[in-house]
mmCIF file of C-alpha atoms (C1' of nucleotides) in Angstrom:
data_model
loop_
_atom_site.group_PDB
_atom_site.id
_atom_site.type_symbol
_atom_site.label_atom_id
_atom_site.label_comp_id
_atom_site.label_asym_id
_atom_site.label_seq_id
_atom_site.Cartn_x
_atom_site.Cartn_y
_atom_site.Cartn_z
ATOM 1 C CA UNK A 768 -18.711 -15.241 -29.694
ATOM 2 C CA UNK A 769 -15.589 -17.096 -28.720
ATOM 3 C CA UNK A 770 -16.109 -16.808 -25.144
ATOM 4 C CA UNK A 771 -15.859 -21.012 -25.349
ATOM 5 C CA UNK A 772 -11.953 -21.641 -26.097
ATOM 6 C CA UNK A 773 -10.886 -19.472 -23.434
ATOM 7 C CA UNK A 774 -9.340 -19.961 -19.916
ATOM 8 C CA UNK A 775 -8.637 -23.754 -20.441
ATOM 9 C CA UNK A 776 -5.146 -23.314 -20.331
ATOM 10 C CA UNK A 777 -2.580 -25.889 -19.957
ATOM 11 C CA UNK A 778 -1.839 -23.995 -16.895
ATOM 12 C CA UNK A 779 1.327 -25.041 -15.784
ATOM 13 C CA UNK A 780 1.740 -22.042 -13.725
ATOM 14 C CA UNK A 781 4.857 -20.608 -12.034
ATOM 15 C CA UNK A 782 4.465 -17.443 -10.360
ATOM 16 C CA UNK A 783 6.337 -15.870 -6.942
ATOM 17 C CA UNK A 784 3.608 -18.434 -5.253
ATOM 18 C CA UNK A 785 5.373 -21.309 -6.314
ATOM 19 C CA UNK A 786 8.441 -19.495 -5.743
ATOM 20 C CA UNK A 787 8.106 -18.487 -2.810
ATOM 21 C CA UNK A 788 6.697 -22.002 -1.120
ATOM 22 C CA UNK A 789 10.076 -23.428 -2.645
ATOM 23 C CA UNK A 790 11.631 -20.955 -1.241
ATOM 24 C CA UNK A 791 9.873 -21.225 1.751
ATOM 25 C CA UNK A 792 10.217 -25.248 1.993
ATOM 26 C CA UNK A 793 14.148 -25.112 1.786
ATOM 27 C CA UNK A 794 14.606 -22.591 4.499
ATOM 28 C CA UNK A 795 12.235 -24.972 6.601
ATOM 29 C CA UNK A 796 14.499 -28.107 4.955
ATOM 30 C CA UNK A 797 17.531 -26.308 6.572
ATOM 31 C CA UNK A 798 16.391 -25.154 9.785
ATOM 32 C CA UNK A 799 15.583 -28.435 10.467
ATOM 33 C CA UNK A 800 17.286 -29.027 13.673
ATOM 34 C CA UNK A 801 15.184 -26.241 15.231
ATOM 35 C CA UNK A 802 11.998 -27.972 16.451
ATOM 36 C CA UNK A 803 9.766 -24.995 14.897
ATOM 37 C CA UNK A 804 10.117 -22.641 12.879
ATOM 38 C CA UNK A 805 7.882 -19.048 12.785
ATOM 39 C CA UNK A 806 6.504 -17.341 9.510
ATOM 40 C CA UNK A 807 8.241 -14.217 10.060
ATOM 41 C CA UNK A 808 11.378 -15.735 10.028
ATOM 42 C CA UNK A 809 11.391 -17.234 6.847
ATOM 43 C CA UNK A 810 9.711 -14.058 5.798
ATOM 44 C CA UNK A 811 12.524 -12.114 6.807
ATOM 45 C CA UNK A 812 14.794 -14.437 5.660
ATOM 46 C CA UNK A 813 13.831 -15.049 2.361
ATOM 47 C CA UNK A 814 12.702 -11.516 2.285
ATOM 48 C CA UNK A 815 9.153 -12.487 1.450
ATOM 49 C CA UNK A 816 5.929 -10.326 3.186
ATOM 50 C CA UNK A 817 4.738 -12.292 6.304
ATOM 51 C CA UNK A 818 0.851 -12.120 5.329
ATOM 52 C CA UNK A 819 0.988 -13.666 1.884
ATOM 53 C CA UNK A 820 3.487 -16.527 3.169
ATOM 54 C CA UNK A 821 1.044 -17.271 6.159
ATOM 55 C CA UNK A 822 -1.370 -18.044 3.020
ATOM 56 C CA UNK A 823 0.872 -19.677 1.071
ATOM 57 C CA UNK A 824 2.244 -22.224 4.439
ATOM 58 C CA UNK A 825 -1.498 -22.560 4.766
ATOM 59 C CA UNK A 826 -2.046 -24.116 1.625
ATOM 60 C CA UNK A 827 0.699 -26.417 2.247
ATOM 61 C CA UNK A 828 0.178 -27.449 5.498
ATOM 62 C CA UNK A 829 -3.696 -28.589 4.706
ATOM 63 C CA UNK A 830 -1.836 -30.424 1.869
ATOM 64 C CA UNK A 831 0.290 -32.124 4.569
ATOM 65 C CA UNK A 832 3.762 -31.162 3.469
ATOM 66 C CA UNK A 833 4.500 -29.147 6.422
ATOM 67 C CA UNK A 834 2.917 -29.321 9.804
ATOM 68 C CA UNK A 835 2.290 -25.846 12.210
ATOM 69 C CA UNK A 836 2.259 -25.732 15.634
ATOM 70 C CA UNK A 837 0.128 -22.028 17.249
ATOM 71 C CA UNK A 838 1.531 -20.484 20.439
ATOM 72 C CA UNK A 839 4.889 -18.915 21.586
ATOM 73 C CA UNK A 840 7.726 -21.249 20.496
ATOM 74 C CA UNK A 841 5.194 -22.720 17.734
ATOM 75 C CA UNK A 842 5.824 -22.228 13.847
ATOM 76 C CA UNK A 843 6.070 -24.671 10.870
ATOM 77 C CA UNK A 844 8.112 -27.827 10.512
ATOM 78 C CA UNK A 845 8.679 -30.380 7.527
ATOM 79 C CA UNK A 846 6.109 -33.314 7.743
ATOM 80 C CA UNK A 847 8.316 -35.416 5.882
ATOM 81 C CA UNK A 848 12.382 -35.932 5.027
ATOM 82 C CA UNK A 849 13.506 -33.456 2.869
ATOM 83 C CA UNK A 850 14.341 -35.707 0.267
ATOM 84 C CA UNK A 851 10.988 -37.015 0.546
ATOM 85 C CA UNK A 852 8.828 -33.751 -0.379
ATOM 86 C CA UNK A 853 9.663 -33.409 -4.242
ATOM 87 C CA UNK A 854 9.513 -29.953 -5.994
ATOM 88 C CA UNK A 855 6.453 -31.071 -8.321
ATOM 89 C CA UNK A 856 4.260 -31.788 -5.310
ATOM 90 C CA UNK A 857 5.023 -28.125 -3.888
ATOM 91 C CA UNK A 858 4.466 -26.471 -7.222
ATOM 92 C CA UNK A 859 1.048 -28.331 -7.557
ATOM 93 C CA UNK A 860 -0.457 -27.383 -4.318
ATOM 94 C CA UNK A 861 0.351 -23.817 -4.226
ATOM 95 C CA UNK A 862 -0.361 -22.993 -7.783
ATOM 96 C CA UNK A 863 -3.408 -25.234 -7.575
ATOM 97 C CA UNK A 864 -2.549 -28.816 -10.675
ATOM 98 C CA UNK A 865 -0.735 -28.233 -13.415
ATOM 99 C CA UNK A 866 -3.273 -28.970 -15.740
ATOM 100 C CA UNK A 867 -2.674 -30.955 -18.466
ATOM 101 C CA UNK A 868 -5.434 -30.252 -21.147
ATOM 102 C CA UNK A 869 -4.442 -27.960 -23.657
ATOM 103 C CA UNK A 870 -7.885 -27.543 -25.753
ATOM 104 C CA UNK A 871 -10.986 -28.922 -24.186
ATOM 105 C CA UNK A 872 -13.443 -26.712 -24.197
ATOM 106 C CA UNK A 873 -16.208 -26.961 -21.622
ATOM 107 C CA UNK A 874 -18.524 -28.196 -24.400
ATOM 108 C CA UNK A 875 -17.013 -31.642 -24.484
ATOM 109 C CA UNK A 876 -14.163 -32.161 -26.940
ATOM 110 C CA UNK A 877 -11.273 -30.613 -28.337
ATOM 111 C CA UNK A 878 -12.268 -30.101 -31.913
ATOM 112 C CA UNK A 879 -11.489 -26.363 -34.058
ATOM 113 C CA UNK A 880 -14.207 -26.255 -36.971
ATOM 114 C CA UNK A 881 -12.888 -29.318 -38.711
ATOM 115 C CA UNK A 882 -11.310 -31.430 -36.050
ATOM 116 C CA UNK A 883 -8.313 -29.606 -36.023
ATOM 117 C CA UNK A 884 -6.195 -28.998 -32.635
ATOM 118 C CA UNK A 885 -3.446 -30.467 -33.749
ATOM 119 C CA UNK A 886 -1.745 -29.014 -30.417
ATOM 120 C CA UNK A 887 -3.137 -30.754 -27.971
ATOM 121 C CA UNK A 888 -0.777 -33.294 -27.932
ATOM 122 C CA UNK A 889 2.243 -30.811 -27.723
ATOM 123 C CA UNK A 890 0.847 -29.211 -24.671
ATOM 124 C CA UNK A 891 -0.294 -32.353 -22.662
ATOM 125 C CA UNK A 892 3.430 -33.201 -24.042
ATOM 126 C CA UNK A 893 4.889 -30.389 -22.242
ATOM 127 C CA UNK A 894 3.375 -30.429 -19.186
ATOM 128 C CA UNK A 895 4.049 -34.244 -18.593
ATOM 129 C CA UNK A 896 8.162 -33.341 -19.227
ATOM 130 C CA UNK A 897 7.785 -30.684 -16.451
ATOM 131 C CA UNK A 898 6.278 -32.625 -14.291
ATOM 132 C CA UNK A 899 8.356 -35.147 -15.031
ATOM 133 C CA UNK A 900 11.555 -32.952 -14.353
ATOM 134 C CA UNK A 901 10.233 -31.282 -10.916
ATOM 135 C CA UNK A 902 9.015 -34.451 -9.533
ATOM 136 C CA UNK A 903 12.368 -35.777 -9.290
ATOM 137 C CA UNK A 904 14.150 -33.191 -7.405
ATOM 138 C CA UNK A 905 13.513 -33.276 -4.102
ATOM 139 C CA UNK A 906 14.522 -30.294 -1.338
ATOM 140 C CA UNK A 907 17.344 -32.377 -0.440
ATOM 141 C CA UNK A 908 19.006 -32.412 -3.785
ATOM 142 C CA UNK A 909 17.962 -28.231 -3.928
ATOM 143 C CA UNK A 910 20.104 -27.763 -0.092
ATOM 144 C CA UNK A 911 22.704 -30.043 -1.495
ATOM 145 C CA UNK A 912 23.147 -28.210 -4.760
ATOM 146 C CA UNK A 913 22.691 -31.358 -6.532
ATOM 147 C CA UNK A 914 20.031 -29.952 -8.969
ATOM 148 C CA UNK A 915 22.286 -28.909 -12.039
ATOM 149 C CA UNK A 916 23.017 -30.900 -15.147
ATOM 150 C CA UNK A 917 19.824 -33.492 -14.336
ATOM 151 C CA UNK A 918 18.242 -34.845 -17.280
ATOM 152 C CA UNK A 919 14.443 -34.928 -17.275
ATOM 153 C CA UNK A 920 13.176 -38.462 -18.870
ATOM 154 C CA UNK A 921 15.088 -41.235 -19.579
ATOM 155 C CA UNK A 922 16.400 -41.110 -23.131
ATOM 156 C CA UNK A 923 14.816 -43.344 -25.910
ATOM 157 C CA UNK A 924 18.148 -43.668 -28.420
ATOM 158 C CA UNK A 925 21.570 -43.040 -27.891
ATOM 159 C CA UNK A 926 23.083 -41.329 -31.698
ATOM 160 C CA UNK B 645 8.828 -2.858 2.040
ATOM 161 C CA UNK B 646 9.694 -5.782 0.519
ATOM 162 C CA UNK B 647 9.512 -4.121 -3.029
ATOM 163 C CA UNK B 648 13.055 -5.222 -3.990
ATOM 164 C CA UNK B 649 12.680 -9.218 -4.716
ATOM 165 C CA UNK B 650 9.307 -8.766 -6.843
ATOM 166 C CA UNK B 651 8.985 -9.152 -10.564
ATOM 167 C CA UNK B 652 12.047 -10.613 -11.156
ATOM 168 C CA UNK B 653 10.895 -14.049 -12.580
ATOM 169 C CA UNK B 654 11.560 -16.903 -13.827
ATOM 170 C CA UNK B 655 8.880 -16.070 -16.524
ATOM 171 C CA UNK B 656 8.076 -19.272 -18.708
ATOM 172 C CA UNK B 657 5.382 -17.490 -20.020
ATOM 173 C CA UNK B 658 2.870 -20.021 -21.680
ATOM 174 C CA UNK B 659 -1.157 -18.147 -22.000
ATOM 175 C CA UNK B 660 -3.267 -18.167 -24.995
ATOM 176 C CA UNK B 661 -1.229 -15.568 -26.245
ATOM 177 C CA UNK B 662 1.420 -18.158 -26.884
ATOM 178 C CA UNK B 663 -1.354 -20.961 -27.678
ATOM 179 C CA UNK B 664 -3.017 -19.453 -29.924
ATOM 180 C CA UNK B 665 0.299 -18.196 -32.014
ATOM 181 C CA UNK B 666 1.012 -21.667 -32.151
ATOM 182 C CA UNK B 667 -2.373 -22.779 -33.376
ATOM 183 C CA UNK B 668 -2.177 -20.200 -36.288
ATOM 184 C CA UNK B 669 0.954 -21.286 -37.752
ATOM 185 C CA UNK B 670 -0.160 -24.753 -37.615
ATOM 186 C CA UNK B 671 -3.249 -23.439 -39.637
ATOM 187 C CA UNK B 672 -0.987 -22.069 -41.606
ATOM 188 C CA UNK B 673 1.603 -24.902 -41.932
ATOM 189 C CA UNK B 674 -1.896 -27.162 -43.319
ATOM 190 C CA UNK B 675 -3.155 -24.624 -45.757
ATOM 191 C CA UNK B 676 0.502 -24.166 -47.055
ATOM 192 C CA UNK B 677 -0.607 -25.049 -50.627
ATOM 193 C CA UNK B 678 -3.088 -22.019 -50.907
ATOM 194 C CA UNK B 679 -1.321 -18.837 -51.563
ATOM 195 C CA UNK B 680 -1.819 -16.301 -48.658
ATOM 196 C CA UNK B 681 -4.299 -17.313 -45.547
ATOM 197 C CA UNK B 682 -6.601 -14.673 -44.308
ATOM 198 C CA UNK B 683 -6.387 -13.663 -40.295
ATOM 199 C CA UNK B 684 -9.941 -13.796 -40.551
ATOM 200 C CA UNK B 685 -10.007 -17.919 -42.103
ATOM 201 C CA UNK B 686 -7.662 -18.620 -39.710
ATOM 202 C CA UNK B 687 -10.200 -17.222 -36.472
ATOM 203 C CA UNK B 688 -12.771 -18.439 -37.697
ATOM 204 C CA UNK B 689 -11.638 -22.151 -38.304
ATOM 205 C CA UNK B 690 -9.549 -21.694 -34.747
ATOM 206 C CA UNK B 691 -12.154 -19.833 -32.763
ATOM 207 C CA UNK B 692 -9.810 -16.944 -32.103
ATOM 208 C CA UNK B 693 -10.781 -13.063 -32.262
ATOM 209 C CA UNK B 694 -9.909 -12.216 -35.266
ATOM 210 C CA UNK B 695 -7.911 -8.770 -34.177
ATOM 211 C CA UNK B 696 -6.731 -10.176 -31.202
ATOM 212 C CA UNK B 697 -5.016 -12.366 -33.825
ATOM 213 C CA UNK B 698 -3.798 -9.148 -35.157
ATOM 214 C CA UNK B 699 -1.623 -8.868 -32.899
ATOM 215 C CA UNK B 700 -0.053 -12.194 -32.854
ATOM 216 C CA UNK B 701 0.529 -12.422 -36.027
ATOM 217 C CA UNK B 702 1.889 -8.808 -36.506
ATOM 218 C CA UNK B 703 4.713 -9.818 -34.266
ATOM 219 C CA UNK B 704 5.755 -13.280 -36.132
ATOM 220 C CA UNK B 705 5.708 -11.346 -39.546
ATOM 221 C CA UNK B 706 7.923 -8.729 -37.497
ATOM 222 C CA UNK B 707 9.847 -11.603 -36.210
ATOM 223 C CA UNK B 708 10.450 -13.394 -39.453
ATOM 224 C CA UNK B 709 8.671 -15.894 -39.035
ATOM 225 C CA UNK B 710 5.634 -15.382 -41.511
ATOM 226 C CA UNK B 711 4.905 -12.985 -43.964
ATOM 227 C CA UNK B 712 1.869 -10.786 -44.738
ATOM 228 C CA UNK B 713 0.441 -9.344 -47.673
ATOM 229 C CA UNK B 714 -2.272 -6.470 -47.773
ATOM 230 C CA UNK B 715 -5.025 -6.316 -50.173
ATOM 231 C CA UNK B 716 -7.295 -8.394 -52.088
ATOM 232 C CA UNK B 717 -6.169 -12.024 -51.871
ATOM 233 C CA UNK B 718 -3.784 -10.833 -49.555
ATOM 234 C CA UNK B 719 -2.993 -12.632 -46.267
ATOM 235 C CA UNK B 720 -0.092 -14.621 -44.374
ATOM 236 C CA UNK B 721 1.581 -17.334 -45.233
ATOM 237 C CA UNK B 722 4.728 -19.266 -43.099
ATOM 238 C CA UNK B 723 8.327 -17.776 -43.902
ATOM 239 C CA UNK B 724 9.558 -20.998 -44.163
ATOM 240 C CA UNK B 725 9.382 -24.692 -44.142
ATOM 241 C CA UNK B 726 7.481 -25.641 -41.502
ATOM 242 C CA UNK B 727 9.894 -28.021 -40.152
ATOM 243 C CA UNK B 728 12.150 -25.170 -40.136
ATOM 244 C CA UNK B 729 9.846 -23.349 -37.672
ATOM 245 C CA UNK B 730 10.571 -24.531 -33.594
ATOM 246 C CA UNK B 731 7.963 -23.830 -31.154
ATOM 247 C CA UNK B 732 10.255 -22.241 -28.754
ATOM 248 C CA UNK B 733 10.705 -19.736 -31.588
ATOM 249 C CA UNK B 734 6.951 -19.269 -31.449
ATOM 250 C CA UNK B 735 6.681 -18.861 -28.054
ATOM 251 C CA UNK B 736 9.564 -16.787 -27.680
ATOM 252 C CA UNK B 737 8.368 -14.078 -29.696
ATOM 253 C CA UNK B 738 4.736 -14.176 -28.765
ATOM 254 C CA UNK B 739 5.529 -14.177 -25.037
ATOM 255 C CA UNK B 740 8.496 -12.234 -25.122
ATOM 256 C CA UNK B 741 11.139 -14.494 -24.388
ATOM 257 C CA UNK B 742 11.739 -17.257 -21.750
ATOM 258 C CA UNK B 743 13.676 -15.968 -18.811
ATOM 259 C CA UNK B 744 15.928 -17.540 -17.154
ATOM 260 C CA UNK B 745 16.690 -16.171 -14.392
ATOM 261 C CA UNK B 746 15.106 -16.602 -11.415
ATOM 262 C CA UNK B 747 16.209 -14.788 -8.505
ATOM 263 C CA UNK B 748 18.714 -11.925 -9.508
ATOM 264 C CA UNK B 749 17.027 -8.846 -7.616
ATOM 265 C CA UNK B 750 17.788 -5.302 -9.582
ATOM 266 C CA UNK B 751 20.510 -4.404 -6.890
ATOM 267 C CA UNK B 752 22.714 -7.326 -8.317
ATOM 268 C CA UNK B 753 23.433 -10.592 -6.735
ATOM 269 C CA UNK B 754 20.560 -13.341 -6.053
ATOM 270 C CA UNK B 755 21.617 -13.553 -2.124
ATOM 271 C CA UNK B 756 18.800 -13.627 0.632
ATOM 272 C CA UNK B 757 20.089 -11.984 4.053
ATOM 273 C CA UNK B 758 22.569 -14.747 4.392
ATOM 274 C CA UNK B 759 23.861 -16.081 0.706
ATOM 275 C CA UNK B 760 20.605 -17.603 0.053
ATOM 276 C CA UNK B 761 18.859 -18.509 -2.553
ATOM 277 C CA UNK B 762 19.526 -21.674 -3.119
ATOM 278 C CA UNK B 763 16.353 -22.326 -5.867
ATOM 279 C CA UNK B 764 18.176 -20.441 -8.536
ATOM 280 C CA UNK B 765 19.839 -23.224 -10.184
ATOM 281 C CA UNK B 766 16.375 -24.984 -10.114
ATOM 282 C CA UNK B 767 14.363 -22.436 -11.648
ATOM 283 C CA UNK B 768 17.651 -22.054 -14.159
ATOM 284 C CA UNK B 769 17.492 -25.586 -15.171
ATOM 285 C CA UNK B 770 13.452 -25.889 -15.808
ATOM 286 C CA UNK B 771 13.752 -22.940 -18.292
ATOM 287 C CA UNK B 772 16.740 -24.702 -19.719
ATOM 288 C CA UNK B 773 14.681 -27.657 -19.950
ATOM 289 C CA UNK B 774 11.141 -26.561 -21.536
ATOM 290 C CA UNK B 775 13.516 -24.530 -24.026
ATOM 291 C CA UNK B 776 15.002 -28.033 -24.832
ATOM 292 C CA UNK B 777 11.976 -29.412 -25.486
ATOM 293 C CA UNK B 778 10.254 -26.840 -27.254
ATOM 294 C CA UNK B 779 12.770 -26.027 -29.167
ATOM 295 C CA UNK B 780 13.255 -29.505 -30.905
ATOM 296 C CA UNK B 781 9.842 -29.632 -32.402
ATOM 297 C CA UNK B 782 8.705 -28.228 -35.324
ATOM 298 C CA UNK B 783 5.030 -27.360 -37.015
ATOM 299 C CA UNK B 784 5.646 -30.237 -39.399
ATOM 300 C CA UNK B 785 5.720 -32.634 -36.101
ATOM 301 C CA UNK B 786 2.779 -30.922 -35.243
ATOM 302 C CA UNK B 787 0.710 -31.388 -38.214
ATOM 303 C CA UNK B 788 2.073 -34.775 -38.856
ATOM 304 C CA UNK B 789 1.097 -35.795 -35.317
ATOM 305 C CA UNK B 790 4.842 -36.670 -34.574
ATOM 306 C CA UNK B 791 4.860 -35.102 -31.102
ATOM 307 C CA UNK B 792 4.357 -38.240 -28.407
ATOM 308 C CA UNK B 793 6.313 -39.951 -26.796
ATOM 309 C CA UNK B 794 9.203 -37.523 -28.047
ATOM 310 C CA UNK B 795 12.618 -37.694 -25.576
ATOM 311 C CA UNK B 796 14.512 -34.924 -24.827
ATOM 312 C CA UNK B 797 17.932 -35.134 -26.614
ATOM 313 C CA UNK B 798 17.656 -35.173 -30.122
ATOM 314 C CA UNK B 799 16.484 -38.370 -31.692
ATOM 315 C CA UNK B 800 18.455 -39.309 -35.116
ATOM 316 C CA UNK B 801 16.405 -38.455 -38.118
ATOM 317 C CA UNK B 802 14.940 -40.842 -40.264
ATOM 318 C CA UNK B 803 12.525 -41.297 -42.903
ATOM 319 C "C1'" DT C 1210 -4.520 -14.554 32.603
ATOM 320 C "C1'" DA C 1211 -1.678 -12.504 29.052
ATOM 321 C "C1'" DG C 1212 0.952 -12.878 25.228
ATOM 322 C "C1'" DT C 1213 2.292 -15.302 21.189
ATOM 323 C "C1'" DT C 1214 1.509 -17.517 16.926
ATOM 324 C "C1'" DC C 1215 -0.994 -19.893 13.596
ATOM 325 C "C1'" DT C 1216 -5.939 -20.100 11.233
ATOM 326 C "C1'" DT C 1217 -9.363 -18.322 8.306
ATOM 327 C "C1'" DG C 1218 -11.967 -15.760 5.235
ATOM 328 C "C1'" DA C 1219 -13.037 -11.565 3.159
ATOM 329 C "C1'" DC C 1220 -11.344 -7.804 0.973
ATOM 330 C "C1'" DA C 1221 -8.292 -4.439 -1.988
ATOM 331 C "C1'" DA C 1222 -4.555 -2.835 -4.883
ATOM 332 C "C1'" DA C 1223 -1.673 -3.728 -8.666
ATOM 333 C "C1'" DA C 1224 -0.184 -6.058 -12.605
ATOM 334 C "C1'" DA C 1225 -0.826 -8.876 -16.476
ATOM 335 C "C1'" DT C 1226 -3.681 -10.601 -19.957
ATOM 336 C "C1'" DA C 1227 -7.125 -10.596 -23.282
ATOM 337 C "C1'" DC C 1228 -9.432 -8.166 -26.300
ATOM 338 C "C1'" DT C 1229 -11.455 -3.784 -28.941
ATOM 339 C "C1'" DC C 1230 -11.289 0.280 -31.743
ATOM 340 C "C1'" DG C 1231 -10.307 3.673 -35.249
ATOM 341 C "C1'" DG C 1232 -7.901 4.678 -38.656
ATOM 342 C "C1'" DA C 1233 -3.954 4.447 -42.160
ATOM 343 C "C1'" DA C 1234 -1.303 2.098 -45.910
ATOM 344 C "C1'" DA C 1235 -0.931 -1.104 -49.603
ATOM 345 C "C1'" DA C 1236 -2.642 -3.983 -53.060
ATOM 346 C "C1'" DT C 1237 -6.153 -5.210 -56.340
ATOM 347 C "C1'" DA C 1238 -10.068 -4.955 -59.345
ATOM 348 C "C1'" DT C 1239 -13.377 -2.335 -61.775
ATOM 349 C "C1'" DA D 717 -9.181 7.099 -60.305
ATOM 350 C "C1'" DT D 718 -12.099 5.012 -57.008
ATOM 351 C "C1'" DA D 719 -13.830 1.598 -54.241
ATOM 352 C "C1'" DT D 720 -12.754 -2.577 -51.820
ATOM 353 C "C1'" DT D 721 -10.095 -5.664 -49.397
ATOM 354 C "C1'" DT D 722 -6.769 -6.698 -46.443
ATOM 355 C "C1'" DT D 723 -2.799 -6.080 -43.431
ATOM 356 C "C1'" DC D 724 -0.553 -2.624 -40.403
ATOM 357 C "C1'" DC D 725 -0.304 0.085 -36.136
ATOM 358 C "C1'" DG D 726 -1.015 2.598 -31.847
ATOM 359 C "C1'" DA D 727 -3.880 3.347 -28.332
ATOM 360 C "C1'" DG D 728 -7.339 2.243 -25.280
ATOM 361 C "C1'" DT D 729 -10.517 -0.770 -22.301
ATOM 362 C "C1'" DA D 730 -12.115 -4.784 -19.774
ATOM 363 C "C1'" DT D 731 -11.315 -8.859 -17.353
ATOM 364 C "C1'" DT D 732 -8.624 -11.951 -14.719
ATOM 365 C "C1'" DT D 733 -4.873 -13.171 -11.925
ATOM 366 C "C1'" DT D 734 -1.518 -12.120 -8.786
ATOM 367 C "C1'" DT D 735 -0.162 -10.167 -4.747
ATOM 368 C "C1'" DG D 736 -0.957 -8.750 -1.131
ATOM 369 C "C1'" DT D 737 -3.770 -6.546 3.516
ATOM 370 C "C1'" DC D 738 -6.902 -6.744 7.462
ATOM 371 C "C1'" DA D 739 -9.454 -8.192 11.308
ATOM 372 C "C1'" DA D 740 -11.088 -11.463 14.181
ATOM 373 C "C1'" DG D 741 -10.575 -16.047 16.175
ATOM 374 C "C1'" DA D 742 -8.359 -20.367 18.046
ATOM 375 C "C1'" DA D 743 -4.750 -22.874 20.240
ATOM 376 C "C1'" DC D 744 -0.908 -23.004 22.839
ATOM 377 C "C1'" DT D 745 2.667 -21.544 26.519
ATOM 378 C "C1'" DA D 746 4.208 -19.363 30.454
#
DNA sequence: TAGTTCTTGACAAAAATACTCGGAAAATAT
DNA sequence: ATATTTTCCGAGTATTTTTGTCAAGAACTA
């Protein structure tokens, strides 16, 4: 019983993953002028264990943020600009989509007894504003400090 | 090793926990004409374990936010109006409030080795943000479907 | 060649989450 | 009073997710 309504979260996760690539991403976004950069200094840096950021750049670098370079004097670099690569786009690929679906089950619709789930609009809601919020901060804006006192969607009225 | 910058998160909790709190007082918030609502009404017509739901709802009554009666006829019922009720309040409680803060280590200042950390004021500003939005809609949007489409400021009320 | 560094997948420990259980307390009805 | 219904409450267990580790391999440089 009730083994149907379960584990179809909305999901939008934020763990040290997601932290950590962020974190990761803006050391890279600021040692850009060094042609390559190694794990196990942003590891040390941003005081992060080695192994589980070599997973973590993995991720990222199949997703084609970042591009990695093996050998002596190899490491990881930005693919892109740093105000290109957007904060959304890092969250997403480390923490695998944040979904969107608050209620459907795997048998079809989203429907309590009676056609209830009244929430699933809230939740799809939410995660749309979040997304919404970190796909418009870039790394840029996070090395320039220009992330503070942003305001997510455009606003409908004025009062 | 590295034991000093874990578990210090940013901690937007959102899991069923939190869902299905929210999907009970919405239950709730419909059958508001009938006096007291049973936990196990509410499972069943939400597909919930009934003492799992226990729990939940132990902790809004403790909260404030609902209130419970034992015995024959017995049940919860909402604590207030239900446009009085915010889903950040929910979620708050359920989840045990929505941390901020997302990089002060225990041993005080959110620096990396060389006055990093430059993600804090993200991480700062999402919370901010999904407290914003949660925190402006109530269990009467819910039920009355008034959720899309909603911006963040405030919109002015009308009827 | 030798050394460095990423690549990859499988595995393991720890933490969080989801859920259960057994009983007690309060209210009600008979 | 006694039985029944229901919330209350603490503790415990199971499952999943997070957070790593390990070992072997591949590519690159010197």
């Amino acid at each position: 019983m009730h083994k149907n309504l379960k584990k179809i979260g909305i999901e939008m996760k934020l763990t040290t993953k997601g932290r950590y690539a962020v974190l990761a991403l803006t050391d890279l976004a600021l040692e850009r002028d060094e042609d390559f950069v190694k794990i196990s200094h942003i590891a040390m840096r941003q005081n992060i264990s080695s192994t589980y950021l070599e997973q973590i750049l993995l991720k990222l670098k199949r997703a084609g943020l970042i591009v990695g370079v093996r050998g002596p004097n190899g490491g990881y670099k930005l693919a892109s600009e740093p105000e290109k690569i957007m904060i959304a786009d890092i969250i997403n690929i480390v923490e695998g989509k944040m979904e969107a679906k608050g209620c459907v089950s795997k048998s079809g619709s989203c429907t309590g007894v009676s056609g209830r789930c009244m929430t699933h609009d809230l939740w799809d809601e939410l995660s749309r504003h979040i997304e919404l919020f970190l796909g418009q901060i870039s790394l840029r804006d996070i090395i320039k400090g220009n992330v503070l006192g942003r305001s997510s969607p455009p606003r409908a009225f004025d009062y």
